[in-house]
């Protein structure tokens, strides 16, 4: 198994970290507030370490589990330390009422981050079309993702399979804005009868049983 780094200490960080740790991966959790990172690491359990913010991440696969408004600042703080990594950002750039996004075609969060990282860093978008509890507990869940190049997406797909998730490759960076809007569909389903135990899948919407 491999080592992954998760930057962030919220619900998405613990959901990803928990699946990875249970599958035998080593997990490094990092946050600006070390106490929050330590609390997240304790919640995840297993082979988990707490890293230092803006220090070179231990994992070749780096998950950016922070709010979209702070994502660019985090990437700038790490700078060249992200060279050669696959960075998976999980943000949703919702507008104030959660019925639209603040980005525009060609300018997704993922695309903006890809312009700010070293040339050999791959930036992908994933996990934004599934709620935290569903991701944490559901076996065989579809994970829609996009960004980077074919090699970067293949590396991420391998990780997904290792934690009992099904990779659903939507293509390169050009598809990432569509994934941002897909999350609006997810929110609409949740608010209009499907509830919060739902995720988007390649076959439509899936409700956790």
mmCIF file of C-alpha atoms in Angstrom:
data_model
loop_
_atom_site.group_PDB
_atom_site.id
_atom_site.type_symbol
_atom_site.label_atom_id
_atom_site.label_comp_id
_atom_site.label_asym_id
_atom_site.label_seq_id
_atom_site.Cartn_x
_atom_site.Cartn_y
_atom_site.Cartn_z
ATOM 1 C CA UNK A 1 0.000 0.000 0.000
ATOM 2 C CA UNK A 2 0.976 3.644 -0.365
ATOM 3 C CA UNK A 3 1.139 6.824 1.673
ATOM 4 C CA UNK A 4 -1.404 9.559 1.033
ATOM 5 C CA UNK A 5 -1.471 13.095 2.387
ATOM 6 C CA UNK A 6 -4.699 14.878 3.263
ATOM 7 C CA UNK A 7 -4.585 18.647 3.654
ATOM 8 C CA UNK A 8 -7.603 19.569 5.743
ATOM 9 C CA UNK A 9 -9.205 18.263 8.913
ATOM 10 C CA UNK A 10 -12.941 18.387 8.245
ATOM 11 C CA UNK A 11 -15.560 15.784 7.404
ATOM 12 C CA UNK A 12 -14.300 15.051 3.902
ATOM 13 C CA UNK A 13 -10.754 14.632 5.196
ATOM 14 C CA UNK A 14 -11.830 12.066 7.780
ATOM 15 C CA UNK A 15 -14.039 10.222 5.275
ATOM 16 C CA UNK A 16 -11.202 9.836 2.766
ATOM 17 C CA UNK A 17 -8.664 9.107 5.474
ATOM 18 C CA UNK A 18 -10.843 6.497 7.131
ATOM 19 C CA UNK A 19 -11.337 4.527 3.925
ATOM 20 C CA UNK A 20 -7.642 4.731 3.124
ATOM 21 C CA UNK A 21 -6.527 3.649 6.590
ATOM 22 C CA UNK A 22 -8.934 0.700 6.656
ATOM 23 C CA UNK A 23 -7.542 -0.423 3.295
ATOM 24 C CA UNK A 24 -3.995 -0.434 4.665
ATOM 25 C CA UNK A 25 -2.684 2.870 3.345
ATOM 26 C CA UNK A 26 -0.552 5.131 5.504
ATOM 27 C CA UNK A 27 -2.331 8.454 5.984
ATOM 28 C CA UNK A 28 -0.726 11.819 6.720
ATOM 29 C CA UNK A 29 -3.107 14.543 7.906
ATOM 30 C CA UNK A 30 -2.080 18.192 7.712
ATOM 31 C CA UNK A 31 -3.852 21.407 8.684
ATOM 32 C CA UNK A 32 -2.870 24.957 9.560
ATOM 33 C CA UNK A 33 -4.190 24.254 13.058
ATOM 34 C CA UNK A 34 -2.176 21.262 14.255
ATOM 35 C CA UNK A 35 -4.681 20.519 17.014
ATOM 36 C CA UNK A 36 -7.410 20.051 14.403
ATOM 37 C CA UNK A 37 -5.142 17.762 12.382
ATOM 38 C CA UNK A 38 -4.433 15.701 15.496
ATOM 39 C CA UNK A 39 -8.156 15.404 16.231
ATOM 40 C CA UNK A 40 -8.848 14.287 12.658
ATOM 41 C CA UNK A 41 -6.024 11.739 12.825
ATOM 42 C CA UNK A 42 -7.461 10.309 16.038
ATOM 43 C CA UNK A 43 -10.894 10.029 14.422
ATOM 44 C CA UNK A 44 -9.445 8.270 11.373
ATOM 45 C CA UNK A 45 -7.421 5.763 13.390
ATOM 46 C CA UNK A 46 -5.058 3.185 11.933
ATOM 47 C CA UNK A 47 -1.677 4.080 10.461
ATOM 48 C CA UNK A 48 -2.032 7.862 10.630
ATOM 49 C CA UNK A 49 0.557 10.584 11.169
ATOM 50 C CA UNK A 50 0.212 14.344 11.564
ATOM 51 C CA UNK A 51 2.336 16.435 9.228
ATOM 52 C CA UNK A 52 3.450 20.050 9.317
ATOM 53 C CA UNK A 53 1.578 22.568 7.187
ATOM 54 C CA UNK A 54 3.483 23.744 4.073
ATOM 55 C CA UNK A 55 6.230 21.143 4.596
ATOM 56 C CA UNK A 56 6.762 18.631 1.742
ATOM 57 C CA UNK A 57 3.887 16.112 1.855
ATOM 58 C CA UNK A 58 4.826 12.472 2.414
ATOM 59 C CA UNK A 59 2.243 11.108 0.004
ATOM 60 C CA UNK A 60 2.525 11.018 -3.777
ATOM 61 C CA UNK A 61 -1.265 11.378 -3.761
ATOM 62 C CA UNK A 62 -2.304 14.613 -2.031
ATOM 63 C CA UNK A 63 -5.941 15.344 -1.194
ATOM 64 C CA UNK A 64 -6.926 18.978 -0.870
ATOM 65 C CA UNK A 65 -9.963 18.767 1.425
ATOM 66 C CA UNK A 66 -10.495 22.455 2.163
ATOM 67 C CA UNK A 67 -13.072 25.092 1.246
ATOM 68 C CA UNK A 68 -12.761 26.387 -2.313
ATOM 69 C CA UNK A 69 -12.062 29.944 -1.172
ATOM 70 C CA UNK A 70 -8.852 28.832 0.539
ATOM 71 C CA UNK A 71 -7.637 26.244 -1.960
ATOM 72 C CA UNK A 72 -5.393 28.555 -3.988
ATOM 73 C CA UNK A 73 -3.718 29.879 -0.847
ATOM 74 C CA UNK A 74 -2.905 26.327 0.262
ATOM 75 C CA UNK A 75 -1.393 25.475 -3.119
ATOM 76 C CA UNK A 76 0.730 28.619 -3.029
ATOM 77 C CA UNK A 77 1.950 27.754 0.470
ATOM 78 C CA UNK A 78 3.194 24.357 -0.719
ATOM 79 C CA UNK A 79 4.701 25.636 -3.964
ATOM 80 C CA UNK A 80 7.389 23.379 -5.411
ATOM 81 C CA UNK A 81 6.775 20.775 -2.684
ATOM 82 C CA UNK A 82 3.879 19.559 -4.852
ATOM 83 C CA UNK A 83 6.145 18.779 -7.816
ATOM 84 C CA UNK A 84 5.458 15.330 -9.231
ATOM 85 C CA UNK A 85 2.379 14.805 -7.048
ATOM 86 C CA UNK A 86 -1.179 14.004 -8.013
ATOM 87 C CA UNK A 87 -3.312 16.582 -6.203
ATOM 88 C CA UNK A 88 -6.997 15.722 -5.798
ATOM 89 C CA UNK A 89 -9.149 18.698 -4.849
ATOM 90 C CA UNK A 90 -12.601 18.093 -3.409
ATOM 91 C CA UNK A 91 -14.068 21.601 -3.402
ATOM 92 C CA UNK A 92 -17.498 22.833 -4.406
ATOM 93 C CA UNK A 93 -17.556 26.534 -5.350
ATOM 94 C CA UNK A 94 -21.228 27.054 -4.494
ATOM 95 C CA UNK A 95 -22.803 30.477 -4.582
ATOM 96 C CA UNK A 96 -24.440 31.945 -1.474
ATOM 97 C CA UNK A 97 -27.655 29.926 -1.672
ATOM 98 C CA UNK A 98 -26.160 26.735 -3.088
ATOM 99 C CA UNK A 99 -28.121 26.799 -6.341
ATOM 100 C CA UNK A 100 -25.212 27.691 -8.625
ATOM 101 C CA UNK A 101 -21.442 28.002 -8.744
ATOM 102 C CA UNK A 102 -19.215 31.073 -8.699
ATOM 103 C CA UNK A 103 -16.884 29.758 -11.408
ATOM 104 C CA UNK A 104 -17.303 29.999 -15.183
ATOM 105 C CA UNK A 105 -16.569 27.593 -18.066
ATOM 106 C CA UNK A 106 -12.827 27.229 -18.530
ATOM 107 C CA UNK A 107 -12.179 28.619 -15.068
ATOM 108 C CA UNK A 108 -13.087 25.865 -12.616
ATOM 109 C CA UNK A 109 -11.356 25.672 -9.252
ATOM 110 C CA UNK A 110 -9.364 22.730 -10.597
ATOM 111 C CA UNK A 111 -8.226 24.643 -13.665
ATOM 112 C CA UNK A 112 -7.154 27.613 -11.550
ATOM 113 C CA UNK A 113 -5.159 25.369 -9.228
ATOM 114 C CA UNK A 114 -3.552 23.581 -12.182
ATOM 115 C CA UNK A 115 -2.140 26.927 -13.325
ATOM 116 C CA UNK A 116 -0.596 27.540 -9.896
ATOM 117 C CA UNK A 117 1.270 24.251 -9.337
ATOM 118 C CA UNK A 118 4.599 23.013 -10.745
ATOM 119 C CA UNK A 119 4.447 21.839 -14.350
ATOM 120 C CA UNK A 120 4.721 18.139 -13.473
ATOM 121 C CA UNK A 121 1.916 18.254 -10.879
ATOM 122 C CA UNK A 122 -1.422 16.768 -11.879
ATOM 123 C CA UNK A 123 -4.566 18.371 -10.417
ATOM 124 C CA UNK A 124 -7.801 16.366 -10.377
ATOM 125 C CA UNK A 125 -11.291 16.957 -9.024
ATOM 126 C CA UNK A 126 -13.134 14.199 -7.150
ATOM 127 C CA UNK A 127 -15.480 13.433 -4.245
ATOM 128 C CA UNK A 128 -17.555 16.583 -4.792
ATOM 129 C CA UNK A 129 -20.609 14.610 -5.953
ATOM 130 C CA UNK A 130 -20.956 12.494 -2.823
ATOM 131 C CA UNK A 131 -21.777 13.451 0.750
ATOM 132 C CA UNK A 132 -19.297 12.700 3.485
ATOM 133 C CA UNK A 133 -21.276 9.987 5.321
ATOM 134 C CA UNK A 134 -22.056 8.169 2.079
ATOM 135 C CA UNK A 135 -18.398 8.244 1.069
ATOM 136 C CA UNK A 136 -17.256 7.057 4.480
ATOM 137 C CA UNK A 137 -19.515 4.013 4.669
ATOM 138 C CA UNK A 138 -20.695 2.833 1.241
ATOM 139 C CA UNK A 139 -18.858 -0.050 -0.475
ATOM 140 C CA UNK A 140 -18.466 -0.074 -4.247
ATOM 141 C CA UNK A 141 -19.486 3.563 -4.637
ATOM 142 C CA UNK A 142 -18.943 5.302 -7.983
ATOM 143 C CA UNK A 143 -16.515 8.229 -7.782
ATOM 144 C CA UNK A 144 -16.734 10.706 -10.657
ATOM 145 C CA UNK A 145 -13.463 12.507 -11.312
ATOM 146 C CA UNK A 146 -11.717 14.621 -13.934
ATOM 147 C CA UNK A 147 -8.546 16.610 -14.526
ATOM 148 C CA UNK A 148 -4.846 15.984 -14.992
ATOM 149 C CA UNK A 149 -3.550 13.691 -17.706
ATOM 150 C CA UNK A 150 -4.208 10.011 -18.378
ATOM 151 C CA UNK A 151 -1.322 8.894 -16.181
ATOM 152 C CA UNK A 152 -2.476 11.031 -13.266
ATOM 153 C CA UNK A 153 -6.046 9.790 -13.575
ATOM 154 C CA UNK A 154 -4.817 6.202 -13.781
ATOM 155 C CA UNK A 155 -2.837 6.639 -10.556
ATOM 156 C CA UNK A 156 -5.907 8.009 -8.824
ATOM 157 C CA UNK A 157 -8.127 5.249 -10.221
ATOM 158 C CA UNK A 158 -5.759 2.661 -8.780
ATOM 159 C CA UNK A 159 -6.142 4.255 -5.351
ATOM 160 C CA UNK A 160 -9.936 4.270 -5.659
ATOM 161 C CA UNK A 161 -10.042 0.576 -6.448
ATOM 162 C CA UNK A 162 -7.786 -0.140 -3.473
ATOM 163 C CA UNK A 163 -10.349 1.416 -1.100
ATOM 164 C CA UNK A 164 -13.361 -0.371 -2.639
ATOM 165 C CA UNK A 165 -14.564 2.538 -4.760
ATOM 166 C CA UNK A 166 -15.315 2.447 -8.498
ATOM 167 C CA UNK A 167 -13.402 4.987 -10.593
ATOM 168 C CA UNK A 168 -15.494 6.850 -13.169
ATOM 169 C CA UNK A 169 -13.120 8.871 -15.343
ATOM 170 C CA UNK A 170 -14.831 11.921 -16.874
ATOM 171 C CA UNK A 171 -11.770 13.209 -18.736
ATOM 172 C CA UNK A 172 -9.308 16.059 -18.420
ATOM 173 C CA UNK A 173 -9.445 19.532 -16.927
ATOM 174 C CA UNK A 174 -12.083 20.614 -19.432
ATOM 175 C CA UNK A 175 -14.620 18.391 -17.626
ATOM 176 C CA UNK A 176 -14.033 19.788 -14.147
ATOM 177 C CA UNK A 177 -16.453 22.712 -14.450
ATOM 178 C CA UNK A 178 -19.190 20.232 -15.366
ATOM 179 C CA UNK A 179 -18.426 18.306 -12.178
ATOM 180 C CA UNK A 180 -18.885 21.526 -10.211
ATOM 181 C CA UNK A 181 -22.384 21.826 -11.664
ATOM 182 C CA UNK A 182 -23.004 18.126 -11.054
ATOM 183 C CA UNK A 183 -22.731 18.883 -7.351
ATOM 184 C CA UNK A 184 -25.604 21.360 -7.759
ATOM 185 C CA UNK A 185 -27.701 18.480 -9.102
ATOM 186 C CA UNK A 186 -26.716 16.434 -6.043
ATOM 187 C CA UNK A 187 -27.807 19.257 -3.729
ATOM 188 C CA UNK A 188 -31.095 19.583 -5.599
ATOM 189 C CA UNK A 189 -31.813 15.875 -5.224
ATOM 190 C CA UNK A 190 -31.041 16.016 -1.522
ATOM 191 C CA UNK A 191 -33.298 19.008 -0.957
ATOM 192 C CA UNK A 192 -36.217 17.681 -2.994
ATOM 193 C CA UNK A 193 -36.864 14.235 -1.622
ATOM 194 C CA UNK A 194 -33.799 12.031 -2.081
ATOM 195 C CA UNK A 195 -32.341 13.018 1.290
ATOM 196 C CA UNK A 196 -28.688 13.287 2.248
ATOM 197 C CA UNK A 197 -27.800 9.607 1.806
ATOM 198 C CA UNK A 198 -27.412 10.052 -1.946
ATOM 199 C CA UNK A 199 -24.513 10.245 -4.393
ATOM 200 C CA UNK A 200 -24.242 10.714 -8.140
ATOM 201 C CA UNK A 201 -23.116 7.634 -10.040
ATOM 202 C CA UNK A 202 -22.415 6.704 -13.635
ATOM 203 C CA UNK A 203 -25.885 5.160 -13.756
ATOM 204 C CA UNK A 204 -27.695 8.116 -12.181
ATOM 205 C CA UNK A 205 -28.270 8.842 -8.501
ATOM 206 C CA UNK A 206 -27.598 6.201 -5.878
ATOM 207 C CA UNK A 207 -29.279 6.245 -2.471
ATOM 208 C CA UNK A 208 -27.482 4.506 0.368
ATOM 209 C CA UNK A 209 -29.540 1.615 1.715
#
